[in-house]
Amino acid sequence: MDTLFISDLHLDNRRPQVINYFTEYLKNLTSDISALYILGDFVEYWVGDDDPAIGLNELFEQIKNESKKYDIYFMHGNRDFMMSENFCHRLGMKLLPDPSVISLNGKDILLTHGDTLCTDDHEYQNFRRLVRSKLWQDEVLKKPLEQRIKLAKDLRKQSLRETESKKEIIMDVNNLAVEKTFLKYNVNTMIHGHTHRPNIHTSSFKDKEFKRIVLGDWFSSSFILRYRNDKILIDKESFI
Ligand code: MN
């Protein structure tokens, strides 16, 4: 039985090859799958459950069908945090809080999107606190759909501009935040996305070994982490 982990697909009708690849991947899964975990930024943006989801509706239908075969879990990222629990249920996905600890082959693993670990980016953390508040979300959801789409596009542009000007290190995880998370949740393995820097980092402190697995984005190739018993496999294929 395999357990799959993905994040940062940033599904968008402007990049149909990513949508097609994911669709085909799900169709062609031959091994037994026990669960699929989607750790945020599944879609490029989500403005509320009346989002037209252009180019995504067929895939959503497929997810619903797949969820009858194995469990599909979804955790919010910084792009799709407005997807409601209700909407997830309609797609057959179970919404997981960030972070969540799961047990896999008798081992506890912490799952997070990863943005909360980037504590050096104070500007982003302030922004995150604002947009994750119920007050802000309630206000935004009162706006007409067109206005919300414009807001999402503006925020995306702004984030692109800021990403260019910020130092690389500021946008990566803060090591102390990572250590604190390991200790707080009493785990020695975590899986996250968000930074778009796929890697497996091992470290040791307090006489223990810790492993942080970072998932890759789906911009130029796919990235699926597959746990088969205790073995880690990575399915990666270029779109170009
Ligand atoms: Mn992200």
Coordinates of N, CA and C and ligand atoms in Angstrom, one line a residue:
M1 N 0.8 -1.2 0.0 CA 0.0 0.0 0.0 C 0.9 1.3 0.0
D2 N 0.5 2.2 -0.9 CA 1.3 3.4 -1.0 C 0.5 4.6 -0.4
T3 N 1.2 5.5 0.2 CA 0.6 6.8 0.7 C 1.2 7.9 -0.1
L4 N 0.4 8.7 -0.7 CA 1.0 9.8 -1.6 C 0.9 11.2 -1.0
F5 N 1.9 12.0 -1.2 CA 1.9 13.3 -0.7 C 2.2 14.3 -1.8
I6 N 1.4 15.3 -2.0 CA 1.7 16.3 -3.0 C 1.4 17.7 -2.5
S7 N 1.9 18.7 -3.1 CA 1.6 20.1 -2.7 C 2.0 21.0 -3.9
D8 N 1.5 22.2 -3.8 CA 2.0 23.3 -4.7 C 1.8 23.0 -6.2
L9 N 0.6 22.4 -6.5 CA 0.3 22.2 -7.9 C 0.0 23.5 -8.6
H10 N -0.6 24.4 -7.8 CA -1.0 25.7 -8.3 C -1.8 25.6 -9.6
L11 N -2.8 24.7 -9.5 CA -3.6 24.4 -10.7 C -4.3 25.6 -11.2
D12 N -4.2 25.8 -12.5 CA -4.6 27.0 -13.2 C -4.9 26.7 -14.6
N13 N -6.0 27.3 -15.1 CA -6.4 26.9 -16.5 C -5.3 27.4 -17.5
R14 N -4.4 28.3 -17.1 CA -3.4 28.8 -18.0 C -2.3 27.8 -18.2
R15 N -2.3 26.8 -17.3 CA -1.3 25.7 -17.4 C -2.0 24.4 -17.5
P16 N -2.7 24.1 -18.6 CA -3.5 22.9 -18.8 C -2.6 21.6 -18.7
Q17 N -1.3 21.7 -19.1 CA -0.5 20.5 -19.0 C -0.4 20.0 -17.6
V18 N -0.4 20.8 -16.6 CA -0.3 20.4 -15.2 C -1.6 19.6 -14.8
I19 N -2.7 20.2 -15.2 CA -4.1 19.6 -15.0 C -4.1 18.2 -15.7
N20 N -3.7 18.2 -16.9 CA -3.8 17.0 -17.7 C -2.9 15.9 -17.1
Y21 N -1.7 16.3 -16.7 CA -0.7 15.4 -16.1 C -1.3 14.7 -14.9
F22 N -1.9 15.6 -14.0 CA -2.4 15.1 -12.7 C -3.6 14.1 -13.0
T23 N -4.4 14.5 -13.9 CA -5.6 13.7 -14.3 C -5.1 12.3 -14.7
E24 N -4.1 12.3 -15.6 CA -3.6 11.0 -16.2 C -2.9 10.2 -15.1
Y25 N -2.2 10.9 -14.2 CA -1.5 10.2 -13.1 C -2.5 9.5 -12.2
L26 N -3.6 10.1 -11.9 CA -4.6 9.5 -11.0 C -5.2 8.3 -11.8
K27 N -5.5 8.5 -13.1 CA -6.1 7.5 -13.9 C -5.2 6.2 -13.9
N28 N -3.9 6.4 -14.0 CA -3.0 5.3 -14.3 C -2.3 4.7 -13.0
L29 N -2.8 5.2 -11.9 CA -2.3 4.6 -10.6 C -2.5 3.1 -10.6
T30 N -1.5 2.3 -10.6 CA -1.7 0.9 -10.6 C -1.5 0.2 -9.2
S31 N -0.7 0.8 -8.4 CA -0.5 0.2 -7.0 C -1.6 0.6 -6.1
D32 N -1.8 -0.2 -5.1 CA -2.8 0.1 -4.1 C -2.5 1.4 -3.3
I33 N -3.4 2.3 -3.3 CA -3.2 3.5 -2.6 C -4.0 3.6 -1.3
S34 N -3.4 3.9 -0.2 CA -4.2 4.0 1.0 C -4.7 5.4 1.2
A35 N -3.9 6.4 0.8 CA -4.4 7.8 1.0 C -3.6 8.7 0.1
L36 N -4.2 9.8 -0.2 CA -3.6 10.9 -0.9 C -3.7 12.1 -0.1
Y37 N -2.5 12.7 0.2 CA -2.5 14.0 1.0 C -2.1 15.1 0.1
I38 N -3.0 16.2 0.1 CA -2.7 17.4 -0.7 C -2.4 18.5 0.3
L39 N -1.1 18.8 0.4 CA -0.7 19.7 1.4 C -0.6 21.2 1.0
G40 N -1.7 21.7 0.4 CA -1.8 23.1 0.1 C -1.3 23.6 -1.2
D41 N -1.9 24.8 -1.6 CA -1.6 25.4 -2.9 C -1.9 24.4 -4.0
F42 N -3.0 23.7 -3.8 CA -3.5 22.8 -4.8 C -3.9 23.6 -6.1
V43 N -4.7 24.7 -5.8 CA -5.1 25.6 -6.9 C -4.4 26.9 -6.8
E44 N -4.3 27.6 -7.9 CA -3.5 28.9 -7.9 C -4.2 29.9 -7.0
Y45 N -5.5 30.0 -7.0 CA -6.2 30.8 -6.0 C -7.6 30.4 -5.9
W46 N -8.2 30.7 -4.8 CA -9.6 30.3 -4.6 C -10.3 31.5 -3.9
V47 N -11.3 32.0 -4.5 CA -11.9 33.3 -4.0 C -13.2 33.0 -3.2
G48 N -13.5 31.8 -2.9 CA -14.7 31.5 -2.3 C -15.4 30.3 -3.0
D49 N -16.4 29.7 -2.4 CA -16.9 28.4 -3.1 C -17.7 28.7 -4.3
D50 N -17.9 30.0 -4.6 CA -18.6 30.3 -5.9 C -17.5 30.5 -7.0
D51 N -16.3 30.2 -6.7 CA -15.2 30.4 -7.7 C -15.5 29.6 -8.9
P52 N -15.4 30.2 -10.1 CA -15.8 29.5 -11.3 C -14.9 28.3 -11.6
A53 N -13.7 28.2 -11.0 CA -12.8 27.0 -11.1 C -12.7 26.6 -12.6
I54 N -12.4 27.6 -13.4 CA -12.3 27.4 -14.9 C -11.2 26.4 -15.2
G55 N -11.6 25.4 -15.9 CA -10.7 24.3 -16.3 C -10.4 23.3 -15.3
L56 N -11.1 23.4 -14.1 CA -10.8 22.5 -13.0 C -12.0 21.5 -12.7
N57 N -13.1 21.8 -13.3 CA -14.3 21.1 -12.9 C -14.3 19.6 -13.2
E58 N -13.7 19.2 -14.3 CA -13.6 17.8 -14.6 C -12.6 17.1 -13.6
L59 N -11.5 17.8 -13.3 CA -10.6 17.2 -12.3 C -11.3 17.0 -10.9
F60 N -12.1 18.0 -10.6 CA -12.8 18.0 -9.3 C -13.7 16.7 -9.3
E61 N -14.4 16.5 -10.4 CA -15.3 15.4 -10.5 C -14.5 14.1 -10.4
Q62 N -13.3 14.1 -11.0 CA -12.4 12.9 -10.9 C -12.0 12.6 -9.4
I63 N -11.6 13.7 -8.7 CA -11.2 13.6 -7.3 C -12.3 13.0 -6.5
K64 N -13.5 13.4 -6.8 CA -14.7 12.9 -6.1 C -14.8 11.4 -6.3
N65 N -14.6 10.9 -7.5 CA -14.6 9.5 -7.8 C -13.5 8.7 -7.2
E66 N -12.3 9.3 -7.2 CA -11.1 8.7 -6.6 C -11.3 8.5 -5.1
S67 N -12.0 9.5 -4.5 CA -12.2 9.4 -3.0 C -13.0 8.3 -2.6
K68 N -13.7 7.6 -3.5 CA -14.4 6.4 -3.2 C -13.5 5.2 -3.1
K69 N -12.3 5.3 -3.7 CA -11.3 4.2 -3.7 C -10.3 4.4 -2.5
Y70 N -9.9 5.6 -2.2 CA -9.0 5.8 -1.1 C -9.2 7.2 -0.5
D71 N -8.7 7.4 0.7 CA -8.9 8.6 1.4 C -8.1 9.8 0.8
I72 N -8.8 10.9 0.6 CA -8.1 12.1 0.1 C -8.2 13.2 1.1
Y73 N -7.0 13.7 1.6 CA -6.9 14.7 2.6 C -6.4 16.0 2.0
F74 N -6.9 17.1 2.4 CA -6.5 18.4 1.9 C -6.2 19.3 3.1
M75 N -5.1 20.0 2.9 CA -4.7 21.0 3.9 C -4.5 22.3 3.2
H76 N -5.0 23.4 3.8 CA -4.9 24.7 3.1 C -3.5 25.2 2.9
G77 N -3.3 25.8 1.8 CA -2.0 26.5 1.5 C -2.3 28.0 1.6
N78 N -1.4 28.8 1.2 CA -1.6 30.3 1.2 C -2.3 30.8 0.0
R79 N -2.6 29.9 -0.9 CA -3.4 30.3 -2.1 C -4.9 29.8 -2.1
D80 N -5.1 28.7 -1.4 CA -6.4 28.1 -1.4 C -7.1 28.0 -0.1
F81 N -6.7 28.9 0.9 CA -7.2 28.8 2.2 C -8.7 29.2 2.3
M82 N -9.2 29.7 1.2 CA -10.6 30.1 1.3 C -11.6 29.0 0.8
M83 N -11.0 27.8 0.5 CA -11.8 26.7 0.1 C -12.4 26.1 1.4
S84 N -13.7 26.1 1.5 CA -14.4 25.8 2.8 C -14.4 24.3 3.0
E85 N -14.6 23.9 4.2 CA -14.7 22.5 4.6 C -15.9 21.8 3.8
N86 N -16.9 22.6 3.7 CA -18.1 22.1 3.0 C -17.8 21.8 1.5
F87 N -17.0 22.7 0.9 CA -16.6 22.4 -0.5 C -15.7 21.2 -0.6
C88 N -14.8 21.1 0.3 CA -13.9 19.9 0.3 C -14.7 18.6 0.4
H89 N -15.7 18.7 1.3 CA -16.6 17.5 1.4 C -17.2 17.1 0.1
R90 N -17.7 18.1 -0.6 CA -18.4 17.9 -1.9 C -17.4 17.2 -2.8
L91 N -16.1 17.5 -2.7 CA -15.1 16.8 -3.6 C -14.6 15.5 -3.0
G92 N -15.1 15.1 -1.8 CA -14.7 13.9 -1.2 C -13.4 14.0 -0.5
M93 N -13.0 15.3 -0.2 CA -11.7 15.5 0.5 C -12.0 15.8 1.9
K94 N -11.1 15.3 2.8 CA -11.3 15.6 4.2 C -10.3 16.8 4.5
L95 N -10.8 17.8 5.1 CA -9.9 19.0 5.4 C -9.1 18.8 6.7
L96 N -7.8 18.9 6.5 CA -6.9 18.7 7.7 C -6.5 20.0 8.3
P97 N -6.5 20.2 9.6 CA -5.9 21.4 10.1 C -4.4 21.5 9.9
D98 N -3.8 22.6 9.8 CA -2.4 22.8 9.7 C -1.8 23.3 11.0
P99 N -0.9 22.5 11.7 CA -0.3 21.3 11.2 C -1.2 20.1 11.7
S100 N -0.9 18.9 11.2 CA -1.6 17.7 11.6 C -0.5 16.6 11.8
V101 N -0.7 15.8 12.8 CA 0.2 14.6 12.9 C -0.6 13.4 12.5
I102 N 0.0 12.6 11.6 CA -0.6 11.4 11.2 C 0.3 10.2 11.6
S103 N -0.3 9.0 11.6 CA 0.5 7.9 11.9 C 0.6 7.0 10.7
L104 N 1.9 6.8 10.3 CA 2.1 6.0 9.0 C 3.0 4.9 9.4
N105 N 2.6 3.6 9.1 CA 3.4 2.4 9.5 C 3.9 2.5 10.9
G106 N 3.0 3.0 11.8 CA 3.4 3.1 13.2 C 4.3 4.2 13.6
K107 N 4.5 5.1 12.6 CA 5.4 6.3 12.9 C 4.6 7.6 12.8
D108 N 4.9 8.5 13.7 CA 4.2 9.8 13.7 C 4.9 10.7 12.7
I109 N 4.1 11.3 11.8 CA 4.7 12.3 10.9 C 3.8 13.6 10.9
L110 N 4.5 14.7 11.0 CA 3.8 16.0 11.0 C 3.7 16.5 9.6
L111 N 2.5 16.9 9.3 CA 2.2 17.5 8.0 C 1.9 19.0 8.1
T112 N 2.5 19.8 7.3 CA 2.1 21.2 7.3 C 2.3 21.8 5.9
H113 N 1.6 22.9 5.6 CA 1.9 23.5 4.3 C 3.3 24.0 4.3
G114 N 3.7 24.6 5.4 CA 5.1 25.1 5.5 C 5.3 26.6 5.6
D115 N 4.2 27.3 5.3 CA 4.4 28.8 5.4 C 4.6 29.3 6.8
T116 N 4.0 28.6 7.8 CA 4.2 29.0 9.2 C 5.6 28.9 9.7
L117 N 6.4 28.1 8.9 CA 7.8 27.9 9.3 C 8.8 29.0 8.8
C118 N 8.2 29.8 7.9 CA 9.0 30.9 7.3 C 9.0 32.1 8.2
T119 N 9.4 32.0 9.4 CA 9.2 33.1 10.4 C 10.1 34.3 10.2
D120 N 11.1 34.2 9.3 CA 11.9 35.4 9.0 C 11.2 36.4 8.1
D121 N 10.2 35.9 7.4 CA 9.4 36.8 6.6 C 8.3 37.5 7.4
H122 N 8.7 38.5 8.2 CA 7.7 39.1 9.1 C 6.5 39.7 8.4
E123 N 6.8 40.3 7.2 CA 5.8 40.9 6.4 C 4.7 39.9 6.0
Y124 N 5.2 38.7 5.6 CA 4.3 37.7 5.2 C 3.5 37.1 6.4
Q125 N 4.2 37.0 7.5 CA 3.5 36.4 8.7 C 2.4 37.3 9.1
N126 N 2.6 38.7 9.0 CA 1.5 39.6 9.4 C 0.4 39.5 8.4
F127 N 0.7 39.4 7.1 CA -0.3 39.3 6.1 C -1.1 38.0 6.3
R128 N -0.4 36.9 6.7 CA -1.1 35.6 6.9 C -2.1 35.7 8.1
R129 N -1.6 36.4 9.2 CA -2.5 36.5 10.3 C -3.8 37.3 9.9
L130 N -3.6 38.3 9.1 CA -4.8 39.1 8.6 C -5.8 38.2 7.8
V131 N -5.2 37.6 6.8 CA -6.1 36.9 5.8 C -6.7 35.6 6.4
R132 N -6.0 35.1 7.4 CA -6.6 33.9 8.0 C -7.6 34.2 9.1
S133 N -7.8 35.5 9.4 CA -8.8 35.8 10.4 C -10.2 35.7 9.8
K134 N -11.1 35.3 10.7 CA -12.5 35.1 10.3 C -13.1 36.5 9.8
L135 N -12.7 37.5 10.5 CA -13.2 38.8 10.3 C -12.9 39.3 8.8
W136 N -11.6 39.1 8.4 CA -11.2 39.5 7.1 C -11.9 38.6 6.0
Q137 N -12.0 37.3 6.3 CA -12.6 36.4 5.3 C -14.1 36.7 5.2
D138 N -14.8 37.0 6.3 CA -16.2 37.3 6.2 C -16.4 38.6 5.4
E139 N -15.6 39.6 5.6 CA -15.7 40.9 4.9 C -15.5 40.6 3.4
V140 N -14.5 39.8 3.0 CA -14.1 39.6 1.6 C -15.2 38.8 0.9
L141 N -15.8 37.8 1.7 CA -16.8 37.0 1.0 C -18.1 37.7 0.8
K142 N -18.2 38.9 1.4 CA -19.4 39.8 1.1 C -19.3 40.5 -0.2
K143 N -18.1 40.6 -0.7 CA -17.9 41.3 -2.0 C -18.3 40.4 -3.2
P144 N -18.8 41.1 -4.3 CA -19.2 40.3 -5.4 C -18.0 39.5 -6.0
L145 N -18.3 38.4 -6.7 CA -17.3 37.5 -7.2 C -16.2 38.2 -8.0
E146 N -16.7 39.1 -8.9 CA -15.7 39.8 -9.8 C -14.6 40.5 -9.0
Q147 N -15.1 41.2 -8.0 CA -14.2 42.0 -7.1 C -13.2 41.0 -6.4
R148 N -13.7 39.9 -6.0 CA -12.8 38.9 -5.3 C -11.8 38.3 -6.2
I149 N -12.2 38.1 -7.5 CA -11.2 37.6 -8.5 C -10.1 38.6 -8.7
K150 N -10.6 39.9 -8.8 CA -9.6 41.0 -9.0 C -8.6 41.0 -7.8
L151 N -9.2 40.9 -6.6 CA -8.4 41.0 -5.4 C -7.3 39.9 -5.4
A152 N -7.8 38.6 -5.8 CA -6.9 37.5 -5.8 C -5.7 37.7 -6.8
K153 N -6.1 38.3 -7.9 CA -5.1 38.5 -9.0 C -4.1 39.6 -8.5
D154 N -4.6 40.7 -7.9 CA -3.8 41.8 -7.3 C -2.8 41.2 -6.3
L155 N -3.3 40.4 -5.4 CA -2.5 39.8 -4.3 C -1.4 39.0 -4.9
R156 N -1.8 38.2 -6.0 CA -0.8 37.3 -6.6 C 0.3 38.2 -7.2
K157 N 0.0 39.3 -7.9 CA 1.0 40.1 -8.5 C 1.9 40.7 -7.5
Q158 N 1.2 41.2 -6.4 CA 2.0 41.8 -5.3 C 3.0 40.8 -4.7
S159 N 2.5 39.6 -4.5 CA 3.4 38.5 -3.9 C 4.6 38.2 -4.9
L160 N 4.3 38.2 -6.2 CA 5.4 38.0 -7.2 C 6.4 39.1 -7.1
R161 N 5.9 40.4 -7.0 CA 6.9 41.5 -6.9 C 7.7 41.4 -5.6
E162 N 7.1 41.1 -4.5 CA 7.8 41.0 -3.2 C 8.8 39.8 -3.2
T163 N 8.4 38.7 -3.8 CA 9.2 37.5 -3.9 C 10.5 37.9 -4.6
E164 N 10.4 38.7 -5.7 CA 11.6 39.1 -6.4 C 12.6 39.9 -5.6
S165 N 12.0 40.8 -4.7 CA 12.9 41.7 -4.0 C 13.4 41.1 -2.7
K166 N 12.7 40.1 -2.2 CA 13.1 39.5 -0.9 C 14.3 38.6 -1.0
K167 N 15.1 38.6 0.0 CA 16.3 37.7 -0.1 C 15.8 36.2 0.0
E168 N 16.5 35.4 -0.7 CA 16.2 34.0 -0.8 C 16.0 33.4 0.6
I169 N 16.9 33.7 1.5 CA 16.9 33.1 2.8 C 15.7 33.5 3.7
I170 N 15.2 34.7 3.4 CA 14.0 35.1 4.2 C 12.8 34.3 3.8
M171 N 12.8 33.8 2.6 CA 11.6 33.0 2.2 C 11.7 31.5 2.4
D172 N 12.8 31.1 3.0 CA 12.9 29.7 3.3 C 12.5 29.5 4.8
V173 N 12.5 28.3 5.3 CA 12.1 28.0 6.6 C 13.2 28.6 7.6
N174 N 12.7 28.9 8.8 CA 13.7 29.3 9.8 C 14.0 28.0 10.6
N175 N 15.3 27.7 10.8 CA 15.7 26.5 11.4 C 15.2 26.3 12.8
L176 N 15.1 27.4 13.6 CA 14.7 27.4 14.9 C 13.2 27.0 15.0
A177 N 12.4 27.6 14.0 CA 11.0 27.3 14.0 C 10.8 25.8 13.6
V178 N 11.6 25.3 12.8 CA 11.5 23.8 12.5 C 11.8 23.0 13.7
E179 N 12.9 23.3 14.4 CA 13.3 22.6 15.6 C 12.1 22.6 16.7
K180 N 11.6 23.8 16.9 CA 10.5 24.0 17.8 C 9.3 23.2 17.5
T181 N 9.0 23.1 16.2 CA 7.9 22.3 15.7 C 8.1 20.8 16.0
F182 N 9.3 20.3 15.7 CA 9.6 18.9 16.0 C 9.4 18.6 17.4
L183 N 9.9 19.5 18.3 CA 9.8 19.2 19.7 C 8.4 19.4 20.3
K184 N 7.7 20.4 19.8 CA 6.3 20.7 20.3 C 5.4 19.5 20.0
Y185 N 5.6 19.0 18.8 CA 4.6 17.9 18.4 C 5.2 16.5 18.6
N186 N 6.4 16.5 19.2 CA 7.1 15.2 19.6 C 7.2 14.2 18.4
V187 N 7.6 14.7 17.3 CA 7.8 13.9 16.1 C 9.3 14.0 15.6
N188 N 9.7 13.1 14.8 CA 11.0 13.3 14.2 C 11.0 13.3 12.6
T189 N 9.8 13.3 12.1 CA 9.7 13.5 10.6 C 8.6 14.5 10.3
M190 N 8.9 15.4 9.4 CA 7.8 16.2 8.9 C 7.8 16.3 7.4
I191 N 6.7 16.6 6.8 CA 6.6 16.7 5.4 C 5.9 18.1 5.1
H192 N 6.5 18.9 4.3 CA 5.8 20.2 3.9 C 6.1 20.6 2.5
G193 N 5.4 21.6 2.0 CA 5.7 22.1 0.7 C 6.0 23.6 0.9
H194 N 5.4 24.4 0.1 CA 5.4 25.9 0.1 C 6.7 26.5 -0.4
T195 N 7.8 26.1 0.0 CA 9.1 26.8 -0.3 C 9.5 26.5 -1.8
H196 N 9.0 25.5 -2.3 CA 9.3 25.0 -3.7 C 10.8 24.7 -3.8
R197 N 11.3 24.1 -2.7 CA 12.7 23.7 -2.6 C 12.8 22.2 -2.2
P198 N 12.4 21.3 -3.1 CA 12.3 19.9 -2.8 C 13.7 19.4 -2.2
N199 N 13.6 18.7 -1.1 CA 14.8 18.2 -0.5 C 14.4 17.3 0.6
I200 N 15.4 16.5 1.1 CA 15.2 15.8 2.4 C 16.3 16.2 3.3
H201 N 16.0 17.0 4.3 CA 17.0 17.5 5.2 C 17.0 16.6 6.5
T202 N 18.2 16.2 6.8 CA 18.3 15.5 8.1 C 19.1 16.3 9.1
S203 N 18.8 16.3 10.3 CA 19.5 17.0 11.3 C 19.5 16.3 12.6
S204 N 20.4 16.6 13.5 CA 20.3 16.0 14.8 C 20.5 17.0 15.9
F205 N 19.6 16.9 16.8 CA 19.8 17.8 18.0 C 19.1 17.0 19.2
K206 N 19.5 17.4 20.4 CA 19.0 16.7 21.6 C 19.2 15.1 21.4
D207 N 20.3 14.7 20.8 CA 20.6 13.3 20.6 C 19.6 12.5 19.8
K208 N 18.9 13.2 18.9 CA 17.9 12.5 18.1 C 18.1 12.9 16.6
E209 N 17.6 12.0 15.8 CA 17.7 12.3 14.3 C 16.3 12.9 13.9
F210 N 16.4 13.9 13.0 CA 15.1 14.5 12.5 C 15.2 14.6 11.0
K211 N 14.0 14.3 10.4 CA 14.0 14.4 8.9 C 12.9 15.3 8.5
R212 N 13.3 16.2 7.6 CA 12.3 17.2 7.0 C 12.2 17.0 5.5
I213 N 11.1 16.5 5.1 CA 10.9 16.3 3.7 C 10.2 17.4 3.0
V214 N 10.8 18.1 2.1 CA 10.2 19.2 1.4 C 9.7 18.8 0.0
L215 N 8.4 19.0 -0.3 CA 7.8 18.6 -1.5 C 8.1 19.6 -2.6
G216 N 8.2 19.2 -3.8 CA 8.4 20.2 -4.9 C 7.1 20.7 -5.5
D217 N 7.2 21.8 -6.2 CA 6.1 22.4 -6.9 C 5.9 21.7 -8.3
W218 N 4.8 22.1 -9.0 CA 4.5 21.4 -10.2 C 4.6 22.4 -11.4
F219 N 5.6 23.3 -11.3 CA 5.8 24.3 -12.4 C 6.4 23.7 -13.7
S220 N 7.5 23.0 -13.5 CA 8.1 22.4 -14.8 C 8.1 20.9 -14.8
S221 N 7.8 20.3 -13.6 CA 7.6 18.9 -13.5 C 6.7 18.5 -12.4
S222 N 6.2 17.3 -12.5 CA 5.4 16.8 -11.4 C 6.2 16.5 -10.2
F223 N 5.6 16.3 -9.0 CA 6.4 15.9 -7.8 C 5.4 15.2 -6.9
I224 N 5.6 13.8 -6.8 CA 4.8 13.1 -5.9 C 5.7 12.3 -5.0
L225 N 5.5 12.4 -3.7 CA 6.2 11.7 -2.7 C 5.3 10.4 -2.4
R226 N 6.0 9.3 -2.5 CA 5.2 8.1 -2.3 C 5.9 7.3 -1.1
Y227 N 5.1 7.1 -0.1 CA 5.6 6.2 1.0 C 5.2 4.8 0.8
R228 N 6.1 3.9 0.6 CA 5.8 2.5 0.5 C 6.4 1.8 1.7
N229 N 5.6 1.4 2.6 CA 6.2 0.9 3.9 C 7.0 2.0 4.5
D230 N 8.3 1.8 4.7 CA 9.2 2.9 5.2 C 10.0 3.5 4.1
K231 N 9.8 3.0 2.9 CA 10.6 3.5 1.8 C 10.0 4.8 1.2
I232 N 10.9 5.7 0.8 CA 10.4 7.0 0.2 C 10.8 6.9 -1.3
L233 N 9.7 7.0 -2.1 CA 9.9 7.1 -3.6 C 9.4 8.4 -4.1
I234 N 10.1 8.9 -5.1 CA 9.6 10.2 -5.7 C 9.3 10.0 -7.2
D235 N 8.1 10.4 -7.5 CA 7.7 10.3 -8.9 C 7.8 11.7 -9.5
K236 N 8.6 11.9 -10.4 CA 8.9 13.2 -11.0 C 9.0 13.1 -12.5
E237 N 8.2 13.9 -13.2 CA 8.3 13.9 -14.7 C 8.2 15.3 -15.2
S238 N 9.1 15.6 -16.2 CA 9.1 16.9 -16.7 C 7.9 17.1 -17.6
F239 N 7.3 18.4 -17.6 CA 6.2 18.7 -18.5 C 6.7 19.2 -19.9
I240 N 8.0 19.4 -20.0 CA 8.5 20.0 -21.2 C 9.0 19.0 -22.1
Ligands
MN1 MN 2.5 28.1 -0.5

